Tab-separated table of C-alpha atoms in Angstrom:
chain	number	residue	atom	x	y	z
O	215	MET	CA	11.673	-2.536	-17.196
O	216	ARG	CA	15.371	-1.024	-15.904
O	217	LEU	CA	18.767	-2.206	-16.791
O	218	LEU	CA	21.119	0.028	-14.649
O	219	PRO	CA	24.870	-1.017	-14.320
O	220	SER	CA	25.499	-3.440	-12.022
O	221	THR	CA	26.260	-2.097	-8.614
O	222	ALA	CA	28.281	-4.859	-7.145
O	223	HIS	CA	28.585	-5.181	-2.744
O	224	LYS	CA	30.676	-8.337	-1.499
O	225	PHE	CA	28.615	-8.477	1.526
O	226	SER	CA	31.261	-9.437	4.631
O	227	GLY	CA	28.645	-10.762	7.292
O	228	GLY	CA	30.143	-11.323	10.140
O	229	PRO	CA	28.845	-12.349	14.408
O	230	ILE	CA	26.635	-9.724	14.723
O	231	ILE	CA	24.294	-9.918	11.654
O	232	ASN	CA	24.134	-12.862	10.911
O	233	PRO	CA	26.318	-15.553	12.881
O	234	ARG	CA	24.735	-18.664	11.340
O	235	CYS	CA	25.816	-17.103	7.746
O	236	ASP	CA	29.649	-18.521	7.102
O	237	TYR	CA	30.260	-16.093	4.026
O	238	ARG	CA	33.697	-17.451	3.978
O	239	SER	CA	33.082	-20.815	2.211
O	240	GLU	CA	30.137	-19.393	0.613
O	241	PRO	CA	30.007	-15.345	-0.035
O	242	VAL	CA	27.699	-14.037	-0.560
O	243	LEU	CA	27.093	-11.623	-3.518
O	244	ILE	CA	24.161	-8.332	-3.371
O	245	ARG	CA	24.365	-6.894	-6.208
O	246	GLU	CA	21.656	-4.813	-8.289
O	247	THR	CA	19.423	-6.582	-11.616
O	248	THR	CA	20.658	-6.831	-15.160
O	249	LEU	CA	17.831	-7.001	-17.515
O	250	SER	CA	18.598	-11.281	-17.699
O	251	ASP	CA	18.512	-11.635	-13.653
O	252	PHE	CA	14.359	-12.778	-13.973
O	253	ASP	CA	15.533	-16.073	-15.540
O	254	GLY	CA	16.816	-16.460	-12.050
O	255	ILE	CA	14.137	-14.467	-9.701
O	256	TRP	CA	11.549	-16.107	-11.206
O	257	PRO	CA	12.190	-19.957	-9.875
O	258	ILE	CA	11.621	-18.228	-6.582
O	259	PHE	CA	8.458	-15.589	-7.131
O	260	HIS	CA	6.463	-18.504	-8.221
O	261	GLU	CA	7.435	-20.836	-5.933
O	262	ILE	CA	6.929	-18.171	-3.274
O	263	ALA	CA	3.697	-17.364	-4.094
O	264	LEU	CA	2.575	-20.409	-4.839
O	265	ALA	CA	2.409	-21.266	-1.546
O	266	GLY	CA	0.612	-18.534	-0.858
O	267	ASP	CA	1.364	-18.103	2.887
O	268	SER	CA	4.203	-14.931	3.041
O	269	TYR	CA	3.618	-12.627	0.280
O	270	ALA	CA	0.732	-10.731	-1.300
O	271	TYR	CA	0.649	-11.711	-4.883
O	272	SER	CA	-2.177	-13.911	-6.488
O	273	ARG	CA	-0.774	-17.655	-6.519
O	274	ASP	CA	-1.733	-17.650	-10.217
O	275	THR	CA	0.780	-14.661	-10.670
O	276	SER	CA	2.372	-15.254	-14.626
O	277	ARG	CA	5.545	-14.735	-15.103
O	278	GLU	CA	5.754	-11.137	-16.925
O	279	GLU	CA	3.081	-9.730	-14.186
O	280	ALA	CA	5.814	-10.710	-11.428
O	281	GLU	CA	8.600	-8.975	-13.595
O	282	ARG	CA	6.569	-5.858	-13.676
O	283	LEU	CA	5.760	-6.247	-9.635
O	284	TRP	CA	8.805	-6.764	-9.038
O	285	ILE	CA	11.613	-5.272	-11.122
O	286	GLY	CA	9.612	-2.679	-12.729
O	287	VAL	CA	7.172	-0.860	-10.047
O	288	PRO	CA	10.279	-0.622	-7.639
O	289	ARG	CA	12.942	1.799	-8.031
O	290	ARG	CA	15.708	-0.955	-7.561
O	291	THR	CA	16.030	-4.510	-7.188
O	292	PHE	CA	18.792	-6.748	-5.807
O	293	VAL	CA	20.532	-10.031	-6.388
O	294	ALA	CA	21.941	-12.464	-3.476
O	295	GLU	CA	24.165	-14.974	-5.674
O	296	ILE	CA	25.737	-17.750	-4.433
O	297	GLY	CA	28.530	-19.763	-6.442
O	298	GLY	CA	27.024	-17.173	-9.367
O	299	ARG	CA	23.179	-18.952	-8.701
O	300	ILE	CA	21.023	-16.200	-7.724
O	301	VAL	CA	19.506	-17.702	-4.403
O	302	GLY	CA	17.650	-14.180	-3.119
O	303	THR	CA	16.231	-11.233	-4.289
O	304	TYR	CA	14.603	-8.476	-2.643
O	305	TYR	CA	13.437	-4.446	-3.835
O	306	ILE	CA	12.465	-1.024	-2.581
O	307	LYS	CA	10.196	1.625	-3.710
O	308	THR	CA	8.667	4.504	-2.119
O	309	ASN	CA	5.762	3.113	-0.123
O	310	GLN	CA	4.000	6.027	-0.196
O	311	ASP	CA	3.683	9.633	-2.528
O	312	GLY	CA	3.811	13.049	-1.410
O	313	PRO	CA	3.818	13.688	2.327
O	314	GLY	CA	4.584	9.485	2.483
O	315	ASN	CA	7.756	9.775	0.179
O	316	HIS	CA	10.147	9.203	3.158
O	317	VAL	CA	9.359	5.950	3.660
O	318	CYS	CA	10.191	2.730	1.716
O	319	ASN	CA	8.994	-0.530	1.341
O	320	CYS	CA	11.098	-3.824	0.636
O	321	GLY	CA	10.347	-7.425	-0.295
O	322	TYR	CA	12.693	-10.280	0.360
O	323	MET	CA	12.644	-13.778	-1.095
O	324	VAL	CA	15.141	-16.324	-0.544
O	325	SER	CA	14.970	-19.888	-2.239
O	326	SER	CA	13.441	-22.661	-0.112
O	327	SER	CA	17.236	-24.668	-0.762
O	328	ALA	CA	19.043	-21.516	0.216
O	329	ARG	CA	16.805	-21.322	3.670
O	330	GLY	CA	19.129	-20.719	6.838
O	331	LYS	CA	21.769	-19.401	5.716
O	332	GLY	CA	20.910	-15.752	7.089
O	333	ILE	CA	20.100	-14.632	3.334
O	334	ALA	CA	17.466	-12.667	4.544
O	335	THR	CA	19.182	-10.964	6.966
O	336	ALA	CA	22.065	-9.840	4.336
O	337	LEU	CA	19.506	-8.785	1.958
O	338	CYS	CA	17.500	-6.828	5.169
O	339	PHE	CA	20.773	-4.985	6.079
O	340	HIS	CA	21.656	-4.061	2.393
O	341	SER	CA	18.395	-2.999	1.730
O	342	GLN	CA	18.592	-0.693	4.810
O	343	LYS	CA	22.091	0.749	3.057
O	344	THR	CA	20.555	1.467	0.410
O	345	ALA	CA	17.383	3.334	1.292
O	346	ALA	CA	20.328	5.428	3.805
O	347	GLU	CA	21.268	6.063	-0.362
O	348	LEU	CA	18.406	6.900	-1.949
O	349	GLY	CA	17.438	9.621	1.397
O	350	TYR	CA	14.834	7.368	2.846
O	351	LYS	CA	14.257	7.977	6.862
O	352	ALA	CA	12.367	4.887	7.766
O	353	MET	CA	11.626	1.717	6.138
O	354	GLN	CA	7.947	-0.331	6.054
O	355	PHE	CA	6.537	-3.571	5.635
O	356	ASN	CA	2.972	-3.387	5.612
O	357	PHE	CA	2.048	-7.006	4.946
O	358	VAL	CA	3.119	-9.407	7.037
O	359	ALA	CA	1.421	-12.800	8.269
O	360	SER	CA	0.983	-12.486	12.061
O	361	THR	CA	1.916	-17.096	11.197
O	362	ASN	CA	5.033	-16.259	9.524
O	363	ASP	CA	7.060	-16.366	13.270
O	364	GLY	CA	10.438	-16.283	11.490
O	365	ALA	CA	9.830	-13.498	9.199
O	366	VAL	CA	8.287	-11.390	12.177
O	367	ARG	CA	11.417	-12.775	15.001
O	368	LEU	CA	14.513	-11.865	12.146
O	369	TRP	CA	12.266	-8.289	11.491
O	370	GLN	CA	12.316	-7.993	15.056
O	371	LYS	CA	15.724	-8.788	15.455
O	372	MET	CA	16.885	-6.511	12.646
O	373	GLY	CA	15.126	-3.682	14.135
O	374	PHE	CA	11.701	-3.363	13.340
O	375	ASP	CA	8.847	-2.470	15.317
O	376	VAL	CA	5.005	-4.543	14.841
O	377	VAL	CA	2.996	-0.680	14.757
O	378	GLY	CA	-0.130	-2.630	13.635
O	379	ARG	CA	-2.089	-5.715	13.547
O	380	LEU	CA	-4.511	-5.797	10.778
O	381	PRO	CA	-7.910	-8.380	11.754
O	382	ARG	CA	-7.798	-11.069	9.568
O	383	ALA	CA	-6.306	-9.302	6.068
O	384	PHE	CA	-4.316	-12.570	5.228
O	385	ASN	CA	-6.291	-15.206	4.802
O	386	HIS	CA	-3.518	-18.594	5.035
O	387	PRO	CA	-3.853	-21.191	2.751
O	388	VAL	CA	-4.021	-23.348	5.970
O	389	LYS	CA	-5.090	-21.458	8.964
O	390	GLY	CA	-7.771	-18.930	7.167
O	391	TYR	CA	-8.298	-15.866	7.839
O	392	VAL	CA	-4.934	-14.920	10.087
O	393	ASP	CA	-3.992	-11.604	11.156
O	394	ALA	CA	-1.394	-9.574	9.512
O	395	LEU	CA	1.315	-6.676	10.415
O	396	VAL	CA	2.864	-3.852	10.037
O	397	MET	CA	6.855	-3.639	10.681
O	398	TYR	CA	8.215	-0.041	10.800
O	399	LYS	CA	11.582	1.051	11.274
O	400	TRP	CA	12.952	4.946	11.557
O	401	LEU	CA	16.316	4.641	9.942
O	402	ASP	CA	17.574	7.724	10.846
O	403	THR	CA	19.526	7.446	14.073
C	20	MET	CA	-9.751	4.763	-18.427
C	21	ARG	CA	-13.382	2.927	-17.934
C	22	LEU	CA	-16.085	3.847	-19.526
C	23	LEU	CA	-18.556	2.212	-17.760
C	24	PRO	CA	-22.201	1.852	-17.171
C	25	SER	CA	-23.308	4.764	-14.829
C	26	THR	CA	-25.444	3.227	-12.159
C	27	ALA	CA	-26.689	5.700	-10.073
C	28	HIS	CA	-28.401	6.102	-6.457
C	29	LYS	CA	-30.299	8.348	-5.267
C	30	PHE	CA	-28.746	8.700	-1.541
C	31	SER	CA	-31.058	8.847	0.884
C	32	GLY	CA	-29.320	9.600	4.093
C	33	GLY	CA	-31.382	10.490	7.152
C	34	PRO	CA	-30.726	11.572	10.461
C	35	ILE	CA	-28.674	8.171	11.291
C	36	ILE	CA	-26.492	8.490	8.684
C	37	ASN	CA	-25.031	11.992	8.803
C	38	PRO	CA	-27.601	14.020	11.145
C	39	ARG	CA	-25.859	17.345	9.129
C	40	CYS	CA	-27.605	17.089	5.937
C	41	ASP	CA	-30.590	18.199	4.834
C	42	TYR	CA	-31.404	16.275	1.486
C	43	ARG	CA	-34.168	16.889	1.339
C	44	SER	CA	-33.149	20.542	-0.062
C	45	GLU	CA	-30.103	19.587	-1.922
C	46	PRO	CA	-30.368	15.921	-3.140
C	47	VAL	CA	-26.940	15.036	-3.224
C	48	LEU	CA	-26.863	11.805	-6.213
C	49	ILE	CA	-24.154	9.140	-5.747
C	50	ARG	CA	-23.072	7.429	-9.255
C	51	GLU	CA	-20.201	6.087	-11.044
C	52	THR	CA	-17.964	8.193	-13.133
C	53	THR	CA	-17.875	7.995	-17.070
C	54	LEU	CA	-15.265	8.952	-19.162
C	55	SER	CA	-15.760	12.975	-18.927
C	56	ASP	CA	-16.109	13.274	-15.169
C	57	PHE	CA	-12.572	13.932	-14.491
C	58	ASP	CA	-13.085	17.413	-15.699
C	59	GLY	CA	-14.846	17.712	-12.133
C	60	ILE	CA	-13.030	15.894	-9.990
C	61	TRP	CA	-9.734	17.040	-11.133
C	62	PRO	CA	-10.124	20.679	-9.435
C	63	ILE	CA	-11.148	18.383	-5.841
C	64	PHE	CA	-8.331	16.238	-7.060
C	65	HIS	CA	-5.317	19.389	-7.577
C	66	GLU	CA	-6.501	21.035	-4.325
C	67	ILE	CA	-6.787	18.512	-2.022
C	68	ALA	CA	-3.101	17.670	-3.854
C	69	LEU	CA	-1.957	21.099	-3.197
C	70	ALA	CA	-2.697	21.565	0.874
C	71	GLY	CA	-0.555	18.324	0.816
C	72	ASP	CA	-1.614	17.732	4.121
C	73	SER	CA	-4.317	14.730	4.432
C	74	TYR	CA	-3.310	12.849	0.568
C	75	ALA	CA	-0.500	10.214	-0.318
C	76	TYR	CA	-0.073	12.730	-3.371
C	77	SER	CA	2.735	14.404	-4.513
C	78	ARG	CA	1.212	18.386	-4.243
C	79	ASP	CA	2.803	18.530	-8.034
C	80	THR	CA	0.649	15.479	-9.271
C	81	SER	CA	-0.618	16.416	-13.238
C	82	ARG	CA	-4.293	16.005	-14.263
C	83	GLU	CA	-2.943	12.917	-16.427
C	84	GLU	CA	-1.424	11.153	-13.638
C	85	ALA	CA	-4.066	12.220	-11.170
C	86	GLU	CA	-7.216	10.374	-13.555
C	87	ARG	CA	-4.322	7.134	-13.458
C	88	LEU	CA	-4.729	6.897	-9.831
C	89	TRP	CA	-8.494	7.777	-9.272
C	90	ILE	CA	-9.864	6.555	-11.941
C	91	GLY	CA	-7.114	3.852	-13.956
C	92	VAL	CA	-6.002	2.271	-11.091
C	93	PRO	CA	-9.157	1.766	-9.258
C	94	ARG	CA	-11.776	-0.804	-9.678
C	95	ARG	CA	-14.282	1.529	-9.574
C	96	THR	CA	-15.152	6.015	-9.157
C	97	PHE	CA	-18.262	7.161	-7.963
C	98	VAL	CA	-18.685	10.764	-7.608
C	99	ALA	CA	-21.284	13.211	-5.893
C	100	GLU	CA	-23.377	15.718	-7.147
C	101	ILE	CA	-25.207	18.460	-6.296
C	102	GLY	CA	-27.839	20.177	-9.125
C	103	GLY	CA	-25.597	18.289	-11.573
C	104	ARG	CA	-22.621	20.129	-10.405
C	105	ILE	CA	-19.457	17.242	-9.159
C	106	VAL	CA	-18.857	18.348	-4.857
C	107	GLY	CA	-17.118	15.228	-3.945
C	108	THR	CA	-16.060	11.863	-5.459
C	109	TYR	CA	-14.098	8.560	-4.367
C	110	TYR	CA	-12.426	5.078	-5.232
C	111	ILE	CA	-12.402	1.701	-4.432
C	112	LYS	CA	-9.690	-1.247	-4.754
C	113	THR	CA	-8.166	-4.176	-3.999
C	114	ASN	CA	-5.785	-2.748	-0.918
C	115	GLN	CA	-3.500	-6.737	-0.936
C	116	ASP	CA	-3.500	-8.962	-4.167
C	117	GLY	CA	-4.046	-12.319	-3.322
C	118	PRO	CA	-4.247	-14.034	0.563
C	119	GLY	CA	-5.231	-10.394	0.976
C	120	ASN	CA	-7.201	-10.015	-1.683
C	121	HIS	CA	-10.621	-9.142	0.267
C	122	VAL	CA	-9.704	-6.237	2.238
C	123	CYS	CA	-10.700	-3.243	0.064
C	124	ASN	CA	-8.858	0.637	0.106
C	125	CYS	CA	-11.389	3.625	-0.995
C	126	GLY	CA	-10.398	7.201	-0.813
C	127	TYR	CA	-12.462	10.472	-0.546
C	128	MET	CA	-12.260	14.006	-1.533
C	129	VAL	CA	-15.102	16.446	-1.424
C	130	SER	CA	-14.079	20.428	-2.310
C	131	SER	CA	-13.780	22.221	-0.416
C	132	SER	CA	-16.947	24.463	-0.854
C	133	ALA	CA	-19.418	21.259	-0.165
C	134	ARG	CA	-17.551	20.405	2.737
C	135	GLY	CA	-20.044	20.144	6.598
C	136	LYS	CA	-22.622	18.809	3.676
C	137	GLY	CA	-22.327	15.489	4.803
C	138	ILE	CA	-21.011	14.654	1.920
C	139	ALA	CA	-18.071	12.310	2.868
C	140	THR	CA	-20.063	10.786	5.741
C	141	ALA	CA	-22.723	9.108	2.626
C	142	LEU	CA	-19.628	8.465	0.580
C	143	CYS	CA	-18.217	5.986	3.238
C	144	PHE	CA	-21.355	4.579	3.610
C	145	HIS	CA	-22.019	4.218	-0.086
C	146	SER	CA	-18.238	3.007	-0.409
C	147	GLN	CA	-18.519	0.317	2.130
C	148	LYS	CA	-22.361	-1.272	0.707
C	149	THR	CA	-20.078	-0.940	-2.677
C	150	ALA	CA	-17.327	-3.250	-1.093
C	151	ALA	CA	-19.729	-5.798	-0.087
C	152	GLU	CA	-21.510	-5.765	-3.945
C	153	LEU	CA	-18.465	-6.397	-4.507
C	154	GLY	CA	-17.784	-9.306	-2.620
C	155	TYR	CA	-14.749	-7.459	0.076
C	156	LYS	CA	-14.812	-8.951	3.515
C	157	ALA	CA	-13.215	-5.303	4.970
C	158	MET	CA	-11.809	-1.745	4.605
C	159	GLN	CA	-8.718	-0.142	5.559
C	160	PHE	CA	-7.382	2.691	4.972
C	161	ASN	CA	-3.725	2.982	5.001
C	162	PHE	CA	-2.398	6.124	5.647
C	163	VAL	CA	-4.387	9.066	7.502
C	164	ALA	CA	-2.551	11.965	8.808
C	165	SER	CA	-2.892	11.585	12.274
C	166	THR	CA	-3.205	15.328	12.456
C	167	ASN	CA	-6.241	14.883	10.401
C	168	ASP	CA	-8.946	15.198	13.379
C	169	GLY	CA	-11.711	15.646	11.592
C	170	ALA	CA	-11.254	12.301	9.428
C	171	VAL	CA	-9.973	10.053	11.795
C	172	ARG	CA	-13.691	11.675	14.460
C	173	LEU	CA	-15.224	10.744	10.983
C	174	TRP	CA	-14.092	6.900	10.245
C	175	GLN	CA	-14.424	6.232	13.263
C	176	LYS	CA	-18.475	7.354	13.689
C	177	MET	CA	-18.257	4.721	10.452
C	178	GLY	CA	-17.297	1.882	12.307
C	179	PHE	CA	-13.666	2.041	11.485
C	180	ASP	CA	-10.777	0.981	14.511
C	181	VAL	CA	-7.427	2.701	14.201
C	182	VAL	CA	-4.975	-0.723	14.258
C	183	GLY	CA	-1.989	0.779	13.588
C	184	ARG	CA	0.081	3.792	14.381
C	185	LEU	CA	3.379	4.710	11.694
C	186	PRO	CA	5.554	7.250	13.472
C	187	ARG	CA	6.387	10.006	11.913
C	188	ALA	CA	5.564	8.427	8.226
C	189	PHE	CA	3.750	11.694	7.307
C	190	ASN	CA	5.593	14.898	6.167
C	191	HIS	CA	2.690	17.125	6.858
C	192	PRO	CA	3.773	20.982	5.261
C	193	VAL	CA	3.526	22.912	8.580
C	194	LYS	CA	3.093	20.558	11.655
C	195	GLY	CA	6.376	18.423	9.570
C	196	TYR	CA	6.577	14.953	10.692
C	197	VAL	CA	3.871	13.609	12.125
C	198	ASP	CA	2.284	10.031	12.743
C	199	ALA	CA	-0.026	8.437	10.696
C	200	LEU	CA	-2.905	6.154	10.694
C	201	VAL	CA	-4.042	2.755	9.412
C	202	MET	CA	-7.915	2.487	9.984
C	203	TYR	CA	-9.706	-0.620	8.860
C	204	LYS	CA	-13.488	-1.894	9.253
C	205	TRP	CA	-14.790	-6.084	9.414
C	206	LEU	CA	-17.426	-4.699	6.924
C	207	ASP	CA	-19.539	-8.544	6.986
C	208	THR	CA	-21.060	-8.560	9.709
């Protein structure tokens, strides 16, 4: 667990980044986590892990383990707030050590009650800035369920390529074994 | 650190598995690690990490951290012995949790003094049996340097497909940024 000074950024958004998100009426604040933030992150994490259709977390991941995975292990974790309520979150960490340590990995979660507002786009945009600030040259998503059309489309819009397809690597709760995708973006352009 | 009862297997080898390996004169024993084995593993790990051209470990990985990574984190770790001397080792672990927990990941290391004897082949063959025993359905290598021709060829011979190519994800000590490969084999056939 890290307690870091909160570095807050008002995310200005705008039509190029996400035309659906009306930041004027509901400003989205993206800031680094503080020690107490997991109270707001846990319901989102728990909901998404329990659904079992998008992330490589066990459905019965405990709150303690979730906090370790989402805040303890990563280099940095951020939250997105609307009106003081946490509606989304992302982490950033090094994907592989040594000869691979110039590539980061991020994970994003948005509360089901706040979807369709461009929060994931805002988080991904923010994470790419964070990645550059931390000196990473590329970003990789290791395990995107091929059935998660919304996510695949969104990451492609954000400049990520599908660079790998893992046959039947994702055990979907309804569809059974489906492929998982590896997505990748070189940031240093 | 786990101290498990050592389950030893005399690896019979044979021409189908590796025609180069003369197991009759120098039998290779593959067995699970015991607490004291890291003394024999560490020189191999250190040599390979220091070379920096094949594994995603920092060159300055400490012995303590190496033991955590190679024995502490994985589900099982095995060693290959010739005449009582550890000449190779592999670990097996779950690659992704939750919806991905039917796919394992393995890492293999062979002492430079024992290469060309088919030890890596024997370890990979053994690991696939172990994977099946542990209930895994597939095996994935996340980060194979595309310049590591010997490894790529060997895994392909062992039935692994290249399912992903990560552009410039591997920072090679001589060749600079080269692609890394994702390799994958479905075991449940």
